[in-house]
mmCIF file of C-alpha atoms in Angstrom:
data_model
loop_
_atom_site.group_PDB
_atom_site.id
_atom_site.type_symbol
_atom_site.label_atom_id
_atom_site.label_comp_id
_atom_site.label_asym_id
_atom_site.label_seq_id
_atom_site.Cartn_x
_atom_site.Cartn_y
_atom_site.Cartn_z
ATOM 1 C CA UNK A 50 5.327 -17.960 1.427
ATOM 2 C CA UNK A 51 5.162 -14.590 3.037
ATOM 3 C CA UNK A 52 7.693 -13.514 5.734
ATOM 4 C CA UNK A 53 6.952 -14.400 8.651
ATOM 5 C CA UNK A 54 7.053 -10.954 10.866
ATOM 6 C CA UNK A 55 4.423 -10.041 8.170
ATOM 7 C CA UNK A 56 2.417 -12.830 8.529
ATOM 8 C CA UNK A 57 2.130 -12.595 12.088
ATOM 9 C CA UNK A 58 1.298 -8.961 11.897
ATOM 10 C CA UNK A 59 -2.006 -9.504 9.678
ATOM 11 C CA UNK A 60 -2.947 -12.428 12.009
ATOM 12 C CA UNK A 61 -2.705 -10.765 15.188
ATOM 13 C CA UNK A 62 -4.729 -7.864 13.640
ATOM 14 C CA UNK A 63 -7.389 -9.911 12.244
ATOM 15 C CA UNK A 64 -7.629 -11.817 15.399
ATOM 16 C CA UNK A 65 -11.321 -10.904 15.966
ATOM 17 C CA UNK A 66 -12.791 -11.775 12.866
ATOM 18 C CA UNK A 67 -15.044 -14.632 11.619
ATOM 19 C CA UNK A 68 -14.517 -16.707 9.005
ATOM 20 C CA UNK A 69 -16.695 -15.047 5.862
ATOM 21 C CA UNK A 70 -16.140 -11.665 7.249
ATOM 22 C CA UNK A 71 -14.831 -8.544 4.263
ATOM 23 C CA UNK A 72 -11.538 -6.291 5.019
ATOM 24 C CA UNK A 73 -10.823 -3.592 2.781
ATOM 25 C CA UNK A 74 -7.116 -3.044 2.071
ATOM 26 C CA UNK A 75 -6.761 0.992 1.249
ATOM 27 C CA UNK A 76 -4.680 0.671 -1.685
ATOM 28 C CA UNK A 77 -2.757 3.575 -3.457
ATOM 29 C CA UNK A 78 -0.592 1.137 -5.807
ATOM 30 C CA UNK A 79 2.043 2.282 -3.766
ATOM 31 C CA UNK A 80 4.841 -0.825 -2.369
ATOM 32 C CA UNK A 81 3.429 -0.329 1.353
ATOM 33 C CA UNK A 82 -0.215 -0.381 0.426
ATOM 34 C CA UNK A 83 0.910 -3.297 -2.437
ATOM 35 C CA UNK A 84 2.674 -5.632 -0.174
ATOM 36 C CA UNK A 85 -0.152 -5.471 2.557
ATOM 37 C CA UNK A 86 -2.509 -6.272 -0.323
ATOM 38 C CA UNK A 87 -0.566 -9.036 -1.156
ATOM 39 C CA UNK A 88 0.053 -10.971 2.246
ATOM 40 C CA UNK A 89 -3.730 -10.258 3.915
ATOM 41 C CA UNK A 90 -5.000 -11.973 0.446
ATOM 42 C CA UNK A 91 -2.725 -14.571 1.684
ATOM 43 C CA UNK A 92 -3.608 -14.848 5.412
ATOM 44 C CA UNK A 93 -6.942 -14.363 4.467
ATOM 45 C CA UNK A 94 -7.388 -17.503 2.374
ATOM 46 C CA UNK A 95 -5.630 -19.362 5.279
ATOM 47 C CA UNK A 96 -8.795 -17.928 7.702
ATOM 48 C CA UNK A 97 -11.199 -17.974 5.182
ATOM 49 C CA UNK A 98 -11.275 -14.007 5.743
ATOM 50 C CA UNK A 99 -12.221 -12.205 2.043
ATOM 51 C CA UNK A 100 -9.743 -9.406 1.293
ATOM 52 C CA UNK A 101 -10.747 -6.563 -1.098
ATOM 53 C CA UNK A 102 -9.235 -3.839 -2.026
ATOM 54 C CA UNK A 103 -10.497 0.263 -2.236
ATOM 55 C CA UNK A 104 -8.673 2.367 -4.182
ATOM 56 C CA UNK A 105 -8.988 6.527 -3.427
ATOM 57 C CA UNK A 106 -8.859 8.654 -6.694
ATOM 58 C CA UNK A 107 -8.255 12.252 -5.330
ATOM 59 C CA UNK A 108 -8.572 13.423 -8.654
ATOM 60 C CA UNK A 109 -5.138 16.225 -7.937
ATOM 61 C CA UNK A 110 -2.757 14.676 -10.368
ATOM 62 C CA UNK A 111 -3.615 14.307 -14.094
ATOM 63 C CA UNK A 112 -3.289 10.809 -14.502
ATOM 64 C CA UNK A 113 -4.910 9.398 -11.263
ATOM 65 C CA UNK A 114 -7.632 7.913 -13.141
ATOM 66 C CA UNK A 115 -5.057 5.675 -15.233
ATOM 67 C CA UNK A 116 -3.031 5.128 -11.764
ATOM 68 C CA UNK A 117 -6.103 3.967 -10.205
ATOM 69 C CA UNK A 118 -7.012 1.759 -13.290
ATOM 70 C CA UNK A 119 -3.341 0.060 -12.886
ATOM 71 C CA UNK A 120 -4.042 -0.436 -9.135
ATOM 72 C CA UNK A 121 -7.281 -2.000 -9.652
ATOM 73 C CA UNK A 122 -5.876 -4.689 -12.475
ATOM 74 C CA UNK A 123 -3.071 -5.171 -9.924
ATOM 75 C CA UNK A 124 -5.452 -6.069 -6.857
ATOM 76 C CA UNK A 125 -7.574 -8.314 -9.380
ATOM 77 C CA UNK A 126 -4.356 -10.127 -10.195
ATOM 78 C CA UNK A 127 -3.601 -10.530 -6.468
ATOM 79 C CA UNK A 128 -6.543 -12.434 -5.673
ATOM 80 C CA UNK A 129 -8.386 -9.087 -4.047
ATOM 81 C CA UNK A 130 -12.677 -9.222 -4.229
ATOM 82 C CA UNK A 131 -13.936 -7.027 -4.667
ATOM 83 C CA UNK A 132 -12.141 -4.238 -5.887
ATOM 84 C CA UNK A 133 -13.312 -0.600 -6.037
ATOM 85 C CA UNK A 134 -12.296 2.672 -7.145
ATOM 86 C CA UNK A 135 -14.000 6.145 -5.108
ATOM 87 C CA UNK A 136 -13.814 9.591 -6.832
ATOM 88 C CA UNK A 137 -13.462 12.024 -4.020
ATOM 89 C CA UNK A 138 -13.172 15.590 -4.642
ATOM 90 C CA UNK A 139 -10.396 17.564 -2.394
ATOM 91 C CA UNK A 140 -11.469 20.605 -1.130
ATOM 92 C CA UNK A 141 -8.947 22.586 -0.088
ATOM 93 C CA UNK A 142 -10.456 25.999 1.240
ATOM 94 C CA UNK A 143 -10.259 28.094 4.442
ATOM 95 C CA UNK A 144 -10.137 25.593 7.258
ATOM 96 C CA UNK A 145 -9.227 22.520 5.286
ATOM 97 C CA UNK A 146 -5.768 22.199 6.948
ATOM 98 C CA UNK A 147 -3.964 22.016 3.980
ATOM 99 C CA UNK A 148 -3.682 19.764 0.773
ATOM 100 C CA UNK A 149 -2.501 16.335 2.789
ATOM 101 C CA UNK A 150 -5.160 17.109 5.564
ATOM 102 C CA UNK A 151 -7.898 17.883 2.727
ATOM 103 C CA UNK A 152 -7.194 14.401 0.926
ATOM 104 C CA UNK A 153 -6.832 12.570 4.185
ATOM 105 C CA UNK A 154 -10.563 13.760 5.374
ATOM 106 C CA UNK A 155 -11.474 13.270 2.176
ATOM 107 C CA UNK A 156 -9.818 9.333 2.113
ATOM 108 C CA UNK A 157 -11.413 8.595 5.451
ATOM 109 C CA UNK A 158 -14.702 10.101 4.566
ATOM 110 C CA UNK A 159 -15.012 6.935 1.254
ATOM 111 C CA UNK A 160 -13.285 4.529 3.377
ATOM 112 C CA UNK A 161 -16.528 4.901 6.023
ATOM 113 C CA UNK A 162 -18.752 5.269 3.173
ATOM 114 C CA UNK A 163 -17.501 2.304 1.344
ATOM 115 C CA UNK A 164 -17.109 0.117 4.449
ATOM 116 C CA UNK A 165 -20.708 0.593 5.071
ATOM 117 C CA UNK A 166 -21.858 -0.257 1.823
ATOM 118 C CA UNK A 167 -19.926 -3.293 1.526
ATOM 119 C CA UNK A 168 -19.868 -4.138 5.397
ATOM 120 C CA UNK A 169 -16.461 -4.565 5.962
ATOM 121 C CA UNK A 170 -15.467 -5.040 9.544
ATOM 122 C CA UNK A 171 -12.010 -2.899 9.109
ATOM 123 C CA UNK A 172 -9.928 -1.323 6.862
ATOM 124 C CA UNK A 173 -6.483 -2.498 6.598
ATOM 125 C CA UNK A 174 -3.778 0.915 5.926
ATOM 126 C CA UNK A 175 -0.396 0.013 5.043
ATOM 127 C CA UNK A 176 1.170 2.189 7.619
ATOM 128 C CA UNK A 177 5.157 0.939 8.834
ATOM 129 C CA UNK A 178 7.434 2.102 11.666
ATOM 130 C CA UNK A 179 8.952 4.783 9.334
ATOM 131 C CA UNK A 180 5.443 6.403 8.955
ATOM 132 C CA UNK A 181 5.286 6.246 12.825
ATOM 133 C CA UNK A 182 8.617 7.675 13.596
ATOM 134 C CA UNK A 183 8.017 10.772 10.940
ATOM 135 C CA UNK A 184 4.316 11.239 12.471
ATOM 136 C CA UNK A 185 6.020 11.558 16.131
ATOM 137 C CA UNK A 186 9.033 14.378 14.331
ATOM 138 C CA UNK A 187 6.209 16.108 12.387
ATOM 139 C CA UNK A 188 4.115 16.496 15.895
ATOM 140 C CA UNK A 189 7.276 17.378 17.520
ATOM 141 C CA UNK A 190 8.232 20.328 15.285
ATOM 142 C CA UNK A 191 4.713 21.732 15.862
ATOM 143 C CA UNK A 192 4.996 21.286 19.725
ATOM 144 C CA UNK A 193 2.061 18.976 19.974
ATOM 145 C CA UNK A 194 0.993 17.380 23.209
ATOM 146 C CA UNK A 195 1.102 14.195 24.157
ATOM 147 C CA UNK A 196 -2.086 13.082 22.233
ATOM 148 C CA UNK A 197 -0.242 14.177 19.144
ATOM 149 C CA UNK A 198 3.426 13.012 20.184
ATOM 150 C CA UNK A 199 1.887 8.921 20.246
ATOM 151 C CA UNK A 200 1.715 8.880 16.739
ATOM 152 C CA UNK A 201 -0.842 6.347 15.193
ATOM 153 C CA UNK A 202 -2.767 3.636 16.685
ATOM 154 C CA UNK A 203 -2.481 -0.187 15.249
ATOM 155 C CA UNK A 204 -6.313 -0.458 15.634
ATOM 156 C CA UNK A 205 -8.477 3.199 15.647
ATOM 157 C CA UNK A 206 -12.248 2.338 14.624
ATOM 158 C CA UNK A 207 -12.515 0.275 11.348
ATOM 159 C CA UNK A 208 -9.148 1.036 11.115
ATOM 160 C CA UNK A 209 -6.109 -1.453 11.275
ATOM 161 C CA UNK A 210 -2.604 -1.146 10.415
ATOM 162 C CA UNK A 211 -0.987 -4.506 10.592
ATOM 163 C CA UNK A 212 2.673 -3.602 9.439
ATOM 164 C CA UNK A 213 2.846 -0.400 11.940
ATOM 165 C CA UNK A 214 5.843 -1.759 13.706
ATOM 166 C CA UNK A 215 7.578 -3.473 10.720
ATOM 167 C CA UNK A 216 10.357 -1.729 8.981
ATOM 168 C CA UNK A 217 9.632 -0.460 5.765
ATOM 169 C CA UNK A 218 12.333 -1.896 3.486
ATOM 170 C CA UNK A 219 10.912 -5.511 5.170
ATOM 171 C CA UNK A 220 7.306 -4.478 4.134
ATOM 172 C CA UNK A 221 8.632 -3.562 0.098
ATOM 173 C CA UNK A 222 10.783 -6.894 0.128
ATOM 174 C CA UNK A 223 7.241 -8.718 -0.500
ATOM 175 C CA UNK A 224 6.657 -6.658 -3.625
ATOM 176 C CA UNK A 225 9.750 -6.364 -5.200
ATOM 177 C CA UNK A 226 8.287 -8.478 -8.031
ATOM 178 C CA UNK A 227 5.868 -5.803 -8.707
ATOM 179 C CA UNK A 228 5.176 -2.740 -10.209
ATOM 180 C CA UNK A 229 4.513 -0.544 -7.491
ATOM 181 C CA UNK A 230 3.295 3.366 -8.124
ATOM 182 C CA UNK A 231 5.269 6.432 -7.317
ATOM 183 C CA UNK A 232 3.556 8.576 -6.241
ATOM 184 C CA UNK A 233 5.583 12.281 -7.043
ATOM 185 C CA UNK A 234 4.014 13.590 -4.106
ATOM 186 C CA UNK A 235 6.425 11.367 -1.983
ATOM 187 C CA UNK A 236 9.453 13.144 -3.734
ATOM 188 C CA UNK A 237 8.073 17.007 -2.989
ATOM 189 C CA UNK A 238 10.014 18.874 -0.635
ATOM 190 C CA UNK A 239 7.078 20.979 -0.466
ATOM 191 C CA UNK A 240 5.851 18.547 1.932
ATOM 192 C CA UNK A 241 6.936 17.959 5.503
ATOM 193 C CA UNK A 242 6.654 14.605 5.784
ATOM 194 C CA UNK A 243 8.950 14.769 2.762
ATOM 195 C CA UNK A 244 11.048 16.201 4.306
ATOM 196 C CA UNK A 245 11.379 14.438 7.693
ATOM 197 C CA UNK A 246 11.685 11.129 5.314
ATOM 198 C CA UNK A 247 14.086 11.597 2.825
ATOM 199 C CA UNK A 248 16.152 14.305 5.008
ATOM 200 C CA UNK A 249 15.659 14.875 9.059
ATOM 201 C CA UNK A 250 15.069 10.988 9.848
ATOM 202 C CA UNK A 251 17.935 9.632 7.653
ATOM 203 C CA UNK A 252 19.982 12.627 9.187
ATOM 204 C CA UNK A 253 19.395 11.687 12.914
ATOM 205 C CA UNK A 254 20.066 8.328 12.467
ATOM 206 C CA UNK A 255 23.329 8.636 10.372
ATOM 207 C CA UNK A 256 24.507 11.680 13.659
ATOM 208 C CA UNK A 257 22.747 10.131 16.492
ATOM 209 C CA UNK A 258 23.423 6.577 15.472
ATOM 210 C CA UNK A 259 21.267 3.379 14.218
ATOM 211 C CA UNK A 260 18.242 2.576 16.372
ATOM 212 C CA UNK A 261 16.545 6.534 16.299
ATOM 213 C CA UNK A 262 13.424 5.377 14.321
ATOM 214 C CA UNK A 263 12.686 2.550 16.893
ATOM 215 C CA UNK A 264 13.163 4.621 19.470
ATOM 216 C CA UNK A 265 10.785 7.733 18.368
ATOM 217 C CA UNK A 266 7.990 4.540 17.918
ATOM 218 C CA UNK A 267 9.120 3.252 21.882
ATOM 219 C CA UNK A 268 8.470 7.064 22.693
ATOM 220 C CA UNK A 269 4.845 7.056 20.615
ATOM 221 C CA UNK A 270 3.970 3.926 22.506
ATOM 222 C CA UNK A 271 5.101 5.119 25.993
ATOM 223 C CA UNK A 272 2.852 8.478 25.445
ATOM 224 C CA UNK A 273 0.001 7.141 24.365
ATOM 225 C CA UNK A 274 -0.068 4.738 27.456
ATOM 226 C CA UNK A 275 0.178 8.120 29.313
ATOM 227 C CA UNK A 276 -2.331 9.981 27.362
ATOM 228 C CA UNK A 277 -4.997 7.306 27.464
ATOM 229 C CA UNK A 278 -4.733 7.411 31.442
ATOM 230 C CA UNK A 279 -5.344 10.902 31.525
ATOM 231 C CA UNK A 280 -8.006 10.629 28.984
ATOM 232 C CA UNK A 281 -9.830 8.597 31.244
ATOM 233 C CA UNK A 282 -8.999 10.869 34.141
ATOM 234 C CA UNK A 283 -10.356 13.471 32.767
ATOM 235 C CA UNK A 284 -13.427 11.347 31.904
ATOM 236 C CA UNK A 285 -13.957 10.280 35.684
ATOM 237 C CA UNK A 286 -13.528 14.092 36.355
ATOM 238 C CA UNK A 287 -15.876 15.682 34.054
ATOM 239 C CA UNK A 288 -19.104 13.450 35.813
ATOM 240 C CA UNK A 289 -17.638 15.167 39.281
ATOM 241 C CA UNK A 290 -16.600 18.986 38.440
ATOM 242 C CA UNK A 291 -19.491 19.647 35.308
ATOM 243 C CA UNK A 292 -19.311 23.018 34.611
ATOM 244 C CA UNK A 293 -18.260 25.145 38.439
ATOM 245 C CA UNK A 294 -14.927 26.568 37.762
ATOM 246 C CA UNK A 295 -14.014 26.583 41.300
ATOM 247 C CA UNK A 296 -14.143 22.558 41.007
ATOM 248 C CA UNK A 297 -12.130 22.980 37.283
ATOM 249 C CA UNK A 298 -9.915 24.860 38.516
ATOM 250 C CA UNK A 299 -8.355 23.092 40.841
ATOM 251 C CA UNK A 300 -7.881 19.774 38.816
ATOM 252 C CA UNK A 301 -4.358 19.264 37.776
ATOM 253 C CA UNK A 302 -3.875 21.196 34.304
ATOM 254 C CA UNK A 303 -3.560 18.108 31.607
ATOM 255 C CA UNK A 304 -6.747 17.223 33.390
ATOM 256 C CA UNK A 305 -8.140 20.683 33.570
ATOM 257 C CA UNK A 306 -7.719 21.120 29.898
ATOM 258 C CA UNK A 307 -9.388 18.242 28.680
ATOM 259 C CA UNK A 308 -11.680 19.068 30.778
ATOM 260 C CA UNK A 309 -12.162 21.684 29.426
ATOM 261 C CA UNK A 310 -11.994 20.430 25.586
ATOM 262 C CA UNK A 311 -14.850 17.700 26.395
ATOM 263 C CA UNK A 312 -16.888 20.232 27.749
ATOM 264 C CA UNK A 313 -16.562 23.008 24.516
ATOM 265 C CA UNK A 314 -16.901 19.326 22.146
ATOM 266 C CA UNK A 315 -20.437 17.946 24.324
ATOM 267 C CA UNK A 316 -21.985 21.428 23.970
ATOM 268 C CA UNK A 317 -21.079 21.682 20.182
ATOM 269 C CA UNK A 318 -18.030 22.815 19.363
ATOM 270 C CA UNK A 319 -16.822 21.534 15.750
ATOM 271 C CA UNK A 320 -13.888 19.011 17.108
ATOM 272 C CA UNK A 321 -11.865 19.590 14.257
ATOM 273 C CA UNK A 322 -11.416 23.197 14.636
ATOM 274 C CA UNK A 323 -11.021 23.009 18.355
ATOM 275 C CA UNK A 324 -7.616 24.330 18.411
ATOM 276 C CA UNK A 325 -5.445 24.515 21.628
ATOM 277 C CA UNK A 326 -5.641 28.161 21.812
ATOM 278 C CA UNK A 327 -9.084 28.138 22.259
ATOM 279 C CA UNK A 328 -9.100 25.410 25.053
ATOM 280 C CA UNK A 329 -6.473 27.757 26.929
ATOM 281 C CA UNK A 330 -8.847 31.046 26.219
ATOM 282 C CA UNK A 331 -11.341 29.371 28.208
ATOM 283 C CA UNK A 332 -8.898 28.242 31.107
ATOM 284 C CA UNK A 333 -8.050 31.367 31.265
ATOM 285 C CA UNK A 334 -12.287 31.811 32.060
ATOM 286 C CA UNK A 335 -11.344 29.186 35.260
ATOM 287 C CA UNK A 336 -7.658 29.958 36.218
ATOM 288 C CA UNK A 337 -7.100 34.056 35.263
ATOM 289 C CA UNK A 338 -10.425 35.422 35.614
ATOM 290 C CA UNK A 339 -10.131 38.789 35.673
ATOM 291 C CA UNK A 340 -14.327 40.299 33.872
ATOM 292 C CA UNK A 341 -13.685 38.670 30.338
ATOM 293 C CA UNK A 342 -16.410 38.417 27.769
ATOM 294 C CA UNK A 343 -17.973 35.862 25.652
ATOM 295 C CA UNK A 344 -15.358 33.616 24.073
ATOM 296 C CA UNK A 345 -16.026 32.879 20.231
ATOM 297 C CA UNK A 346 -15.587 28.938 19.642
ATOM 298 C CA UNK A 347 -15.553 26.701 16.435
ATOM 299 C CA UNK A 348 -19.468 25.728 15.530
ATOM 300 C CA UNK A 349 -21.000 28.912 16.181
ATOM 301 C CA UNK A 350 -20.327 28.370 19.803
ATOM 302 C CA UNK A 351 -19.787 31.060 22.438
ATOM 303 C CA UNK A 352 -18.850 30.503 26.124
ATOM 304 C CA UNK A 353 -18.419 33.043 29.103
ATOM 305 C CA UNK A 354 -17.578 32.586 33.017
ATOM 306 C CA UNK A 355 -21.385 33.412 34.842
ATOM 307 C CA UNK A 356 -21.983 32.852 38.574
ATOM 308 C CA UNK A 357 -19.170 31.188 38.336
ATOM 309 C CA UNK A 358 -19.931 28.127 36.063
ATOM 310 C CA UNK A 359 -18.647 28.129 32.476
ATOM 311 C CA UNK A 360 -22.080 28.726 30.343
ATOM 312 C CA UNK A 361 -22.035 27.511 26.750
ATOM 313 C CA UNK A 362 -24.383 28.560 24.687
ATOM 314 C CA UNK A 363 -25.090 29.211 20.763
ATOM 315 C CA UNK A 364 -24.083 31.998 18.793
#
């Protein structure tokens, strides 16, 4: 028998499913990924729901194809059909954000891929409140916005993370049977997140008192409320203002700039490049025109204040 707060996480995020649909569980052999393995295989028995299992070889360290090997025999001995391993190569040049950003674009790109393939109506990530509450620090030491600040969503696409407001040592108490990986990327300090888990979060809560992680996740969940109203503000706005700056320019600026942002993303700005620098160069266009040129955008994209309307066109 699983525990209970578990248990009622996977059902209420498999709510929507039929009985005979696939989930994928994103396994890394890790105890997160392991224990929510473990308990939808479980629930989804109960709901006649069939739980597989889809496990990302990065290829970075120099055993991951043995790791991924030990993951796979582990998800077979769970109960988990199918299960499947993904090479994905990490490409970590100009523009890749990093190592963790490369693999995690990398990771998403399979988990689409293999979803497809296999039609699976969601993948299951064994995300808990700790990962929530270092997201929220790590987007708070880089000054993100609000968008940023809410952390990650229980349900975003195919994606579902049923233990996202479960503590972590409640998640690992279902696997302390088993052999879970270690991955030695979760011990190097070379890493923020690393950092913010093993030092800054255990840090505030031992100086600011008990409770700190629950209440960075409160503040996720209380932004993101805010964020998706203005999202959809902005959305409302866009049909009105289009492209006259005199209209843009007098919306409200969280408005203004996403605005702004939707506009540069419709006429073909790459999305992931879109930085907030370049959303403020061209309010500057609206709100401090003073005879600027062409701005250079992400996607070959340039965009320049004429008679008065922001004009995008191609480089």
């Amino acid at each position: 028998m699983i525990n209970l707060e578990l248990r009622q996480g996977l059902i209420a995020s498999l709510a929507d499913l039929e009985a005979g649909d696939t989930v994928l569980v994103g396994l890394s052999g890790g105890a997160d990924s392991l224990s929510l393995l473990k308990c939808a295989v479980m629930v989804g028995k109960i709901q006649s729901i069939n739980v597989g299992a889809i496990i990302i070889d990065h290829q970075i360290q120099a055993e991951s194809a043995k790791t991924s090997q030990t993951a796979a025999q582990l998800a077979t001995d769970l109960g988990a059909d199918p299960v499947l391993i993904f090479n994905v190569n990490v490409a970590t040049g100009p523009g890749s954000g990093g190592m963790e950003a490369a693999a995690r674009d990398a990771r998403r790109q399979a988990f689409t891929r293999v979803a497809g393939e296999h039609n699976a109506k969601a993948i299951l990530l064994g995300h808990t409140l700790q990962d929530q509450a270092e997201t929220v620090l790590l987007g708070l030491a880089r000054g993100s916005g609000a968008r940023s600040l809410s952390g990650m969503r229980a349900v975003e696409g195919i994606y579902r993370r049923p233990f996202l407001n479960i503590d972590r040592e409640t998640v690992r108490s279902e696997v302390k049977d088993l052999v879970a990986f270690e991955d030695p990327h979760n011990s190097d300090t070379k890493f923020a997140r690393v950092r913010v888990r093993n030092s800054v979060l255990p840090i505030l809560e031992s100086e600011l008192g008990p409770g700190v992680t629950h209440a960075l996740v409160r503040s996720a969940d209380l932004l993101r409320d805010d964020a998706d109203a203005l999202d959809a503000l902005a959305r409302f706005e866009i049909t009105r203002v289009g492209d006259d700056v005199n209209l843009i320019g007098a919306l409200p600026r969280a408005i203004r700039t996403r605005v702004i942002r939707q506009l540069a993303i419709t006429n073909g700005c790459a999305i992931n490049d879109l930085t907030r620098d370049h959303v403020l160069a061209i309010d500057a266009l609206v709100t401090n025109w003073h005879g600027q040129g062409p701005l250079n955008l992400p996607g070959a994209v340039n965009v320049e204040r004429r008679h008065d309307r922001l004009t995008f066109y191609q480089q």
